[in-house]
Every structure is written in C-alpha cells, then in structure tokens.
Amino acid sequence: MELDNEQQVRQAVHALTDLLENGQDDDFMTKFTNLHDFEKGQVYASFSKNIREVAWRVMDDETLATVFDNLEIDAEEVVDLLQEMPPQKGANILVEMFADNEADLFQAMPARLASTYLALMPHREAQEIRNLIKYEDQTAGALMATEYLAVAAGSVVKDVLAQVKKQAEEAESIIYVYVVDENHRLVGIVSLRDLLTHPDEMTIESITNTRVISVKAGDDQKEVAQVVADYNFFAIPVTDDDQHLLGIITVDDIVDVIDEEAVEEYSGLAAVDVSDTDDSPWHSALKRMPWFLALLVLGLVSVALVASFEHTIRQAPILAAFITVIAGVAGNAGTQSLALAVRHFGSSTDRSFWKNLISELLSSFVLAILAGVVLFVVVSLWQDNEGLALAVALSAIVAILLSSLLAYLVPAVLSKVNLDPALMNGPLVQTVVDWAAILIYFGIATGMLNEFIGK
C-alpha cells in the first residue's frame, strides 16, 4: 500500500532530521536533493526551527532557492522563514529564485526589510525586482516571471538551439522561444518542437508563428487565466502597450490563480474564509464569529417581520406552518442564481447580460411554476382548502422569481462598478431573500384571507 503525501513528508522529515543530528551532512544533502521540488518545500517547512538552523547552513543558495520557490504557505510565513537566516544569505536566496515568486515575497515584506534585501542584492537584480513590484496585485505584471527564452529575429535554428541550451537552466519555461526585434518588441513565437524538427540552417522567421496571443501587464489575473484556458497555452507572454516583451506567465501560475479565485468565490458564497483548512477550532470560530453574529442579528429582523403579521396569523394559524417552506424554496432559488451570476460575471462569455438575465428568469419561472403546482396539490389534499393552497402556491411563485432576480442583479451591479462579484455574501443574500419571501407570503395571504379563512 502506497503512503500518502503527508506520511511520506513525515518520514522524510524524521530521516533527514536524524542525519543532521548525527552530523551526516553529505548524506543529508544526497537524500534531500533526491526529493521532488514540491516535497523539498514541504519538508523544509516541517522541520523544527532548530533543525532549519542547521539545514540552511548545509544547503547551497541554489537548493534553498528551489525550496523557497516551492513553499506552499502564505508569503508572510515564507518571509518569516527567510528572516531566520542572516540578511545576506536571504538576499542570495532571493536572487536565485524565480522572479515572480521573489516579487511576491517582496510585496509581503515590511518596507524596511525589503529595502535591506534590495541593498544587499546586485544592482541589476534589485532593479528588476523594483520593476516587478510596481505592478498592482492580481495583475499580469505581478504574476509574470522575467526568466524566459528570447532570441533575435534573423537567427538560424542552430544558433537558437545553442542559445536555448545556454539559457534553459535559468528560464522558468523552455516550451516556447520568443522572437524579438532590435527594440525587444515581440514579433513571434517558436515552439521547442519546431526548433527540433527543422534544419539547422533554416532561419527562425521561417518557422515563427507571428500570430501572437499576449496579455498586457495591467490585465486582471482572471482575464489572463481565461485566455490561457481558452487557448490551452503552457505559457503566455506579457507585453506593454508598445509590444515590448516584459515577461511570461506559466501554466503553474495560472493553476494557482484559478485555485485562488475559487477559494475567494467559495469564501464569499459561504461567508467564511475556506483557505485555512488547518486552523484550530478556536481560530476558526474567531474568524467566523463577525459574520455569524451579524447574520444572527439580521435573522432577528425576519422574526420581527413575522411578528408584524400577528393579526393575520391569529386569524389563520395554519399560515405559520408554511413560513419555512416559502422562505426555503425562495432561498434555494436565490442561492442557485447567485452562484450562476458570480460565475457568469467572473468569467468571460459570449452571451450578453440581458440574454443571461432572461435565461435565468425563464429557468426560475419554470422552477417557480413547478414549486407552485406541487404546493397547491399538497396543501389542497392536506388542508382541503383550495384558497389556502392558492395563497401558498402564489407566494412561492412570486418569492422564487423575486429572489432569483435579486440574487442575479446584485452581482451585476458589483460588476458594473468594477467590484469582484465573488465579494457577494451568500448567507447575506439568503437573509435578504428571507425578508422578501416573508413579506410576499404574508402580503398575499393577508390579501386573500377571506378566500380561505374559516374553511
């Protein structure tokens, strides 16, 4: 039976710790180097602080850079690990890291610490980082790496292959080679496959794909992820407004973006941060408490709304039995519409807003009629009161339609004012839908009271 990743990491941490404690540094490096890059990050983060104090002294800067490139923890926590070493050692590691990961760490650092590391780095690398961290978070510029393969137009395949071999060790991706002119403007792309399957003396222009799909440095990361997904790219170039090549974004970064966006959407829809699955019960409760208490207070408004129709309930007590049903079906319809709306406005689509809205309302209408028919039949058979059954059925139909419309329009408004629709809070929408359902239900029931009271 194969061990899962967590067990493998625990075993590796134990074995490597024993080697360091027994002074077997060479054996430690051999075993550590044989780990997958992803596992190196996991193992290093799992070491106790005392063992890390020994480990980073044994490892060279390049190995440590691989470790820090693959740490799957918050950037602030990575910075804390970096600060366990002398500043110059930390600066050396940052220089060896991929530029996009390095930039993420600088953005997570306090300004004084960032200045310290930049002062200890070679001028060229420091300037490159300054250029990267000027881009806003969650944009293509903040996401891109500057280690890419670029060759001059006019080269021949043999020379390009030699250059690829020379640059491959430092490049983050060697699947594509980017062809630039004398001003470093992107003019085309050549795949490594094309380089390997064409004669050495053929000019690079002969096999260059000049129909370049690129993104701008200021583009939102969600738009970039959509382009990569649409075209099935392994990497996409990033340019400025004049088509100067600035960097590339690789598919592994896009996967991180998709995961990050999914976490944001789930967190918004559930009103809880779902990114930290390993929180202690106490910390989890503290994080959830603000929204929990706010929704509790808002829930009391629902109680007040029901109480305001006390006169109607006193005349027809059976109405109280259907409050949860009406609120429930309206809430379910609203939650579904909200999820679809967040997905629609959070990704590109060929359909217009009005087409999507009409489509959603038609779907909701079908569901509303179905719910209305079911409730009419059930209430008629149960209470033998067609007036009451009609009031309950009409309330469900109107509540479902209104809740679906409301849940769809709110993300639309957020999108129009350039806010992320995923910010929409699912439980909050559900609470507002409950209010609307209660008002609709008792409004219709009060208006139709004479149709079923006493029957």
Coordinates of C-alpha atoms in Angstrom, one line a residue:
M1 CA 0.0 0.0 0.0
E2 CA 1.4 3.4 -1.1
L3 CA 1.9 6.0 1.6
D4 CA 0.0 9.3 1.1
N5 CA 2.0 12.5 0.7
E6 CA 1.6 13.6 4.3
Q7 CA 3.0 10.3 5.6
Q8 CA 5.9 10.5 3.1
V9 CA 6.7 14.0 4.2
R10 CA 6.7 13.0 7.9
Q11 CA 9.0 10.0 7.2
A12 CA 11.4 12.3 5.2
V13 CA 11.4 14.9 7.9
H14 CA 12.3 12.2 10.5
A15 CA 15.0 10.6 8.4
L16 CA 16.6 13.9 7.4
T17 CA 16.5 15.2 11.0
D18 CA 18.3 12.1 12.2
L19 CA 21.0 12.7 9.6
L20 CA 21.6 16.3 10.6
E21 CA 21.6 15.5 14.3
N22 CA 24.3 12.8 13.7
G23 CA 26.4 15.2 11.6
Q24 CA 25.9 13.3 8.3
D25 CA 25.7 16.4 6.2
D26 CA 26.6 14.8 2.9
D27 CA 24.1 12.0 3.3
F28 CA 21.5 14.7 4.2
M29 CA 22.2 16.6 1.0
T30 CA 22.0 13.5 -1.1
K31 CA 18.7 12.4 0.4
F32 CA 17.2 15.9 0.3
T33 CA 18.3 16.6 -3.3
N34 CA 16.6 13.4 -4.4
L35 CA 13.2 14.7 -3.2
H36 CA 10.8 16.2 -5.7
D37 CA 11.0 20.0 -5.7
F38 CA 7.5 20.3 -4.2
E39 CA 8.4 17.9 -1.4
K40 CA 11.5 19.9 -0.6
G41 CA 9.4 22.9 0.3
Q42 CA 7.0 20.7 2.4
V43 CA 9.9 19.0 4.2
Y44 CA 11.8 22.3 4.9
A45 CA 8.7 24.0 6.3
S46 CA 8.0 20.9 8.5
F47 CA 11.5 21.0 10.1
S48 CA 11.7 22.4 13.6
K49 CA 13.3 25.8 13.9
N50 CA 16.4 24.2 15.4
I51 CA 16.8 21.8 12.6
R52 CA 16.3 24.6 10.0
E53 CA 19.1 26.5 11.7
V54 CA 21.4 23.6 10.7
A55 CA 19.8 22.8 7.4
W56 CA 20.2 26.2 5.7
R57 CA 23.8 26.2 6.7
V58 CA 24.4 22.9 4.9
M59 CA 22.4 23.8 1.8
D60 CA 23.8 25.9 -1.0
D61 CA 21.9 29.0 -2.2
E62 CA 20.5 27.3 -5.3
T63 CA 19.0 24.4 -3.3
L64 CA 17.5 26.9 -0.9
A65 CA 16.0 28.9 -3.7
T66 CA 14.3 25.8 -5.0
V67 CA 12.9 25.2 -1.5
F68 CA 11.6 28.7 -1.2
D69 CA 10.1 28.6 -4.8
N70 CA 8.1 25.6 -3.7
L71 CA 6.8 26.6 -0.2
E72 CA 3.1 26.2 -0.3
I73 CA 2.4 28.6 2.6
D74 CA 1.4 32.2 2.9
A75 CA 4.0 34.7 1.6
E76 CA 4.2 36.3 5.1
E77 CA 5.2 32.9 6.6
V78 CA 7.8 32.4 3.9
V79 CA 9.3 35.8 4.8
D80 CA 9.5 34.7 8.4
L81 CA 11.5 31.6 7.3
L82 CA 13.8 33.8 5.3
Q83 CA 14.4 36.0 8.3
E84 CA 15.8 33.0 10.2
M85 CA 19.0 33.5 8.2
P86 CA 21.4 36.4 8.1
P87 CA 20.2 39.2 5.7
Q88 CA 23.0 38.5 3.1
K89 CA 22.1 34.8 3.0
G90 CA 18.4 35.7 2.5
A91 CA 19.3 38.2 -0.3
N92 CA 21.4 35.5 -2.1
I93 CA 18.4 33.1 -2.0
L94 CA 16.1 35.7 -3.4
V95 CA 18.4 36.4 -6.3
E96 CA 18.4 32.6 -7.2
M97 CA 14.6 32.4 -7.0
F98 CA 12.2 32.8 -10.0
A99 CA 11.4 36.5 -10.3
D100 CA 7.6 36.1 -9.9
N101 CA 8.0 34.2 -6.6
E102 CA 10.6 36.7 -5.5
A103 CA 8.3 39.6 -6.2
D104 CA 5.5 38.0 -4.2
L105 CA 7.8 37.9 -1.2
F106 CA 8.9 41.5 -1.5
Q107 CA 5.3 42.6 -1.7
A108 CA 4.7 40.7 1.6
M109 CA 7.6 42.2 3.4
P110 CA 7.6 45.3 5.6
A111 CA 9.2 48.2 3.6
R112 CA 12.3 48.4 5.8
L113 CA 13.0 44.7 5.4
A114 CA 12.5 44.9 1.6
S115 CA 15.0 47.8 1.5
T116 CA 17.5 45.8 3.4
Y117 CA 17.4 42.9 1.0
L118 CA 17.4 45.2 -2.1
A119 CA 20.5 46.9 -0.8
L120 CA 22.3 43.6 -0.4
M121 CA 21.4 42.3 -3.9
P122 CA 23.3 43.0 -7.1
H123 CA 22.1 46.2 -8.8
R124 CA 20.6 44.5 -11.9
E125 CA 18.6 42.0 -9.8
A126 CA 17.4 44.7 -7.4
Q127 CA 16.3 46.9 -10.3
E128 CA 14.4 44.0 -11.8
I129 CA 12.5 43.4 -8.6
R130 CA 11.7 47.1 -8.3
N131 CA 10.2 47.0 -11.7
L132 CA 8.1 43.9 -10.9
I133 CA 6.7 45.1 -7.5
K134 CA 5.4 48.3 -9.0
Y135 CA 2.5 46.3 -10.6
E136 CA -0.7 46.1 -8.7
D137 CA -1.5 42.8 -7.0
Q138 CA -3.6 40.3 -9.0
T139 CA -2.5 41.7 -12.4
A140 CA -0.4 40.0 -15.1
G141 CA 2.6 42.2 -14.2
A142 CA 2.5 41.0 -10.7
L143 CA 2.2 37.4 -11.8
M144 CA 4.8 37.3 -14.6
A145 CA 8.3 35.8 -14.5
T146 CA 11.2 37.5 -16.3
E147 CA 13.2 34.3 -16.9
Y148 CA 12.2 33.4 -20.4
L149 CA 13.9 32.4 -23.7
A150 CA 14.1 35.3 -26.2
V151 CA 16.1 35.3 -29.5
A152 CA 16.7 38.0 -32.1
A153 CA 14.9 37.9 -35.4
G154 CA 17.2 36.8 -38.2
S155 CA 18.8 34.0 -36.2
V156 CA 19.1 30.5 -37.6
V157 CA 17.8 27.4 -35.9
K158 CA 21.3 26.0 -35.0
D159 CA 22.2 29.3 -33.1
V160 CA 18.8 29.4 -31.4
L161 CA 19.2 25.8 -30.2
A162 CA 22.6 26.7 -28.8
Q163 CA 21.1 29.7 -27.0
V164 CA 18.2 27.6 -25.7
K165 CA 20.8 25.2 -24.1
K166 CA 22.6 28.1 -22.6
Q167 CA 19.5 29.8 -21.1
A168 CA 17.4 26.7 -20.3
E169 CA 18.8 26.3 -16.8
E170 CA 17.7 29.8 -15.7
A171 CA 14.4 30.0 -17.7
E172 CA 11.2 29.2 -15.9
S173 CA 9.8 27.5 -19.1
I174 CA 11.5 26.3 -22.2
I175 CA 8.4 25.2 -24.2
Y176 CA 8.3 28.4 -26.2
V177 CA 11.0 30.6 -27.6
Y178 CA 10.0 34.3 -28.1
V179 CA 11.3 36.1 -31.1
V180 CA 12.0 39.9 -30.6
D181 CA 13.2 42.7 -32.9
E182 CA 16.1 45.0 -32.2
N183 CA 13.9 47.1 -29.8
H184 CA 12.8 44.0 -27.9
R185 CA 9.4 44.1 -29.3
L186 CA 7.7 40.7 -29.5
V187 CA 7.3 39.7 -33.2
G188 CA 6.6 36.0 -32.9
I189 CA 6.8 32.7 -31.0
V190 CA 8.6 29.4 -31.9
S191 CA 7.9 26.2 -30.1
L192 CA 10.7 24.0 -29.0
R193 CA 9.2 21.2 -31.1
D194 CA 9.6 23.3 -34.2
L195 CA 13.2 24.0 -33.4
L196 CA 14.0 20.4 -33.0
T197 CA 12.2 19.3 -36.2
H198 CA 13.6 21.8 -38.7
P199 CA 17.1 22.0 -40.4
D200 CA 19.8 23.8 -38.5
E201 CA 20.4 26.4 -41.2
M202 CA 16.8 27.4 -41.6
T203 CA 16.1 31.0 -40.5
I204 CA 14.0 31.4 -37.4
E205 CA 11.5 33.6 -39.4
S206 CA 10.6 30.6 -41.5
I207 CA 9.1 28.7 -38.5
T208 CA 8.0 31.7 -36.4
N209 CA 4.3 32.0 -35.6
T210 CA 3.6 35.7 -36.0
R211 CA 0.0 35.5 -34.7
V212 CA 0.9 36.2 -31.1
I213 CA -1.6 36.0 -28.3
S214 CA -0.3 38.1 -25.4
V215 CA -1.6 39.9 -22.4
K216 CA -0.8 43.4 -21.1
A217 CA 0.9 43.9 -17.7
G218 CA -2.1 45.6 -16.3
D219 CA -4.6 42.9 -17.2
D220 CA -6.5 41.3 -14.4
Q221 CA -5.2 37.8 -13.5
K222 CA -8.7 36.3 -14.0
E223 CA -8.7 37.5 -17.6
V224 CA -5.2 36.1 -18.1
A225 CA -6.3 32.7 -16.7
Q226 CA -9.3 32.7 -19.1
V227 CA -7.0 33.4 -22.1
V228 CA -4.6 30.6 -21.1
A229 CA -7.6 28.2 -20.6
D230 CA -9.2 29.1 -23.9
Y231 CA -6.0 28.6 -26.0
N232 CA -4.5 25.7 -23.9
F233 CA -1.2 27.5 -23.6
F234 CA 1.7 26.3 -21.4
A235 CA 2.8 29.9 -21.0
I236 CA 1.7 33.3 -22.3
P237 CA 3.9 36.4 -23.0
V238 CA 3.3 39.7 -21.2
T239 CA 3.9 42.9 -23.1
D240 CA 3.5 46.7 -22.6
D241 CA 1.4 48.9 -24.8
D242 CA 4.2 49.1 -27.4
Q243 CA 4.5 45.3 -27.6
H244 CA 7.8 45.2 -25.7
L245 CA 8.3 41.8 -24.1
L246 CA 8.2 42.1 -20.3
G247 CA 7.9 38.5 -19.1
I248 CA 5.8 35.4 -19.3
I249 CA 3.2 33.7 -17.2
T250 CA 3.4 29.9 -17.0
V251 CA 0.5 27.5 -16.6
D252 CA 1.5 26.6 -13.0
D253 CA 0.9 30.2 -12.0
I254 CA -2.4 30.1 -13.8
V255 CA -3.4 27.0 -11.8
D256 CA -2.6 29.0 -8.6
V257 CA -4.8 31.8 -9.9
I258 CA -7.7 29.5 -10.6
D259 CA -7.3 28.0 -7.1
E260 CA -7.1 31.4 -5.5
E261 CA -10.2 32.7 -7.4
A262 CA -12.1 29.5 -6.5
V263 CA -11.3 30.0 -2.8
E264 CA -12.4 33.6 -3.0
E265 CA -15.7 32.6 -4.6
Y266 CA -16.4 29.8 -2.1
S267 CA -15.4 32.2 0.8
G268 CA -17.8 34.8 -0.4
L269 CA -20.7 32.5 -1.0
A270 CA -20.3 30.9 2.4
A271 CA -19.3 34.0 4.4
V272 CA -16.2 32.2 5.7
D273 CA -12.6 32.0 4.7
V274 CA -12.1 28.5 3.3
S275 CA -8.4 28.9 2.5
D276 CA -7.2 28.0 6.0
T277 CA -8.3 24.4 6.5
D278 CA -5.8 23.6 9.2
D279 CA -6.9 26.3 11.6
S280 CA -7.6 25.3 15.3
P281 CA -11.2 25.2 16.3
W282 CA -10.7 28.4 18.4
H283 CA -9.2 30.4 15.5
S284 CA -11.8 29.1 13.1
A285 CA -14.5 30.2 15.4
L286 CA -13.0 33.7 15.8
K287 CA -12.8 34.2 12.1
R288 CA -16.4 33.1 11.5
M289 CA -17.8 35.0 14.5
P290 CA -18.2 38.5 13.0
W291 CA -20.4 37.3 10.1
F292 CA -22.1 34.7 12.3
L293 CA -23.2 37.4 14.8
A294 CA -24.2 39.9 12.1
L295 CA -26.4 37.3 10.4
L296 CA -27.9 36.3 13.7
V297 CA -28.9 39.9 14.3
L298 CA -30.3 40.2 10.7
G299 CA -32.2 36.9 11.3
L300 CA -34.0 38.7 14.2
V301 CA -35.4 41.1 11.6
S302 CA -37.1 38.1 10.0
V303 CA -38.7 37.4 13.4
A304 CA -39.8 41.0 13.6
L305 CA -41.4 40.8 10.1
V306 CA -43.3 37.7 11.0
A307 CA -44.5 39.3 14.3
S308 CA -45.7 42.3 12.3
F309 CA -48.3 40.0 10.7
E310 CA -49.5 38.6 14.1
H311 CA -53.1 39.7 13.3
T312 CA -53.1 37.7 10.1
I313 CA -51.6 34.6 11.9
R314 CA -54.1 34.9 14.7
Q315 CA -56.9 34.6 12.2
A316 CA -55.3 31.8 10.3
P317 CA -52.7 30.0 12.5
I318 CA -52.1 27.4 9.7
L319 CA -50.1 30.1 7.8
A320 CA -47.3 29.8 10.3
A321 CA -46.7 26.2 9.1
F322 CA -45.7 27.3 5.6
I323 CA -43.2 30.1 6.5
T324 CA -40.1 27.9 6.4
V325 CA -41.3 26.3 3.1
I326 CA -41.8 29.6 1.3
A327 CA -38.5 31.1 2.7
G328 CA -36.7 27.8 1.9
V329 CA -37.6 27.5 -1.7
A330 CA -37.0 31.2 -2.3
G331 CA -33.6 31.0 -0.6
N332 CA -32.6 27.9 -2.6
A333 CA -33.6 29.6 -5.8
G334 CA -31.7 32.7 -4.8
T335 CA -28.5 30.8 -3.9
Q336 CA -28.5 29.0 -7.2
S337 CA -29.0 32.2 -9.1
L338 CA -26.3 33.9 -7.1
A339 CA -23.8 31.1 -7.8
L340 CA -24.5 31.2 -11.6
A341 CA -24.3 35.0 -11.6
V342 CA -20.9 35.0 -9.8
R343 CA -19.7 32.5 -12.3
H344 CA -21.1 34.5 -15.3
F345 CA -19.7 37.9 -14.2
G346 CA -16.4 36.4 -13.0
S347 CA -15.5 34.9 -16.4
S348 CA -15.7 35.9 -20.0
T349 CA -18.7 34.8 -22.0
D350 CA -20.2 35.5 -25.5
R351 CA -23.7 36.0 -24.1
S352 CA -24.8 39.5 -23.2
F353 CA -26.1 40.5 -19.7
W354 CA -29.7 40.7 -21.0
K355 CA -29.6 37.2 -22.6
N356 CA -28.2 35.7 -19.4
L357 CA -30.8 37.5 -17.3
I358 CA -33.7 36.4 -19.5
S359 CA -32.4 32.9 -19.5
E360 CA -32.1 32.9 -15.7
L361 CA -35.6 34.3 -15.3
L362 CA -37.1 31.7 -17.6
S363 CA -35.3 28.9 -15.7
S364 CA -36.6 30.4 -12.4
F365 CA -40.1 30.7 -13.9
V366 CA -40.2 27.0 -14.7
L367 CA -39.0 26.1 -11.2
A368 CA -41.4 28.5 -9.6
I369 CA -44.4 27.0 -11.5
L370 CA -43.3 23.5 -10.6
A371 CA -43.0 24.5 -6.9
G372 CA -46.3 26.3 -7.1
V373 CA -48.1 23.3 -8.6
V374 CA -46.6 20.9 -6.0
L375 CA -47.5 23.1 -3.1
F376 CA -51.1 23.7 -4.4
V377 CA -51.7 19.9 -4.7
V378 CA -50.1 19.1 -1.3
V379 CA -51.9 21.9 0.6
S380 CA -55.2 21.2 -1.1
L381 CA -55.1 17.5 -0.2
W382 CA -53.7 18.1 3.3
Q383 CA -56.0 21.0 4.4
D384 CA -58.8 20.5 2.0
N385 CA -58.7 24.3 1.4
E386 CA -58.1 25.5 -2.2
G387 CA -58.0 29.2 -1.1
L388 CA -55.1 28.5 1.3
A389 CA -53.4 26.3 -1.3
L390 CA -53.6 29.1 -3.9
A391 CA -52.2 31.6 -1.5
V392 CA -49.3 29.4 -0.6
A393 CA -48.6 28.5 -4.3
L394 CA -48.7 32.1 -5.5
S395 CA -46.4 33.2 -2.6
A396 CA -43.9 30.5 -3.6
I397 CA -44.0 31.5 -7.3
V398 CA -43.5 35.2 -6.6
A399 CA -40.9 34.7 -3.9
I400 CA -38.8 32.4 -6.2
L401 CA -38.9 34.8 -9.1
L402 CA -38.1 37.9 -7.0
S403 CA -35.3 36.1 -5.1
S404 CA -33.7 34.9 -8.4
L405 CA -33.9 38.3 -9.9
L406 CA -32.4 39.9 -6.8
A407 CA -29.6 37.3 -6.5
Y408 CA -28.7 37.8 -10.2
L409 CA -28.9 41.6 -10.2
V410 CA -26.7 42.3 -7.2
P411 CA -23.5 40.7 -8.7
A412 CA -24.4 42.5 -11.9
V413 CA -24.3 45.9 -10.1
L414 CA -21.0 44.9 -8.4
S415 CA -19.5 44.0 -11.8
K416 CA -20.7 47.3 -13.3
V417 CA -18.8 49.3 -10.7
N418 CA -15.7 47.2 -11.2
L419 CA -16.0 45.2 -8.0
D420 CA -15.5 41.4 -7.9
P421 CA -18.9 39.6 -7.9
A422 CA -17.4 37.0 -5.7
L423 CA -17.5 39.5 -2.9
M424 CA -21.2 38.9 -2.7
N425 CA -22.0 37.1 0.5
G426 CA -24.3 34.1 0.1
P427 CA -25.8 34.0 3.6
L428 CA -26.4 37.7 3.5
V429 CA -28.3 37.3 0.2
Q430 CA -30.2 34.4 1.7
T431 CA -31.2 36.6 4.7
V432 CA -32.5 39.4 2.4
V433 CA -34.4 36.8 0.3
D434 CA -36.0 35.5 3.6
W435 CA -37.2 39.0 4.3
A436 CA -38.7 39.4 0.8
A437 CA -40.3 35.9 1.0
I438 CA -41.9 36.7 4.3
L439 CA -43.3 40.0 3.1
I440 CA -44.6 38.4 -0.1
Y441 CA -46.1 35.4 1.7
F442 CA -48.0 37.4 4.3
G443 CA -48.8 40.1 1.9
I444 CA -50.6 37.7 -0.4
A445 CA -52.1 35.7 2.5
T446 CA -53.5 38.9 4.0
G447 CA -55.0 40.0 0.8
M448 CA -56.6 36.5 0.2
L449 CA -57.6 36.0 3.8
N450 CA -61.3 36.0 3.1
E451 CA -60.7 33.2 0.4
F452 CA -59.7 30.6 2.9
I453 CA -60.4 31.7 6.5
G454 CA -62.9 29.5 8.2
K455 CA -62.8 26.9 5.5

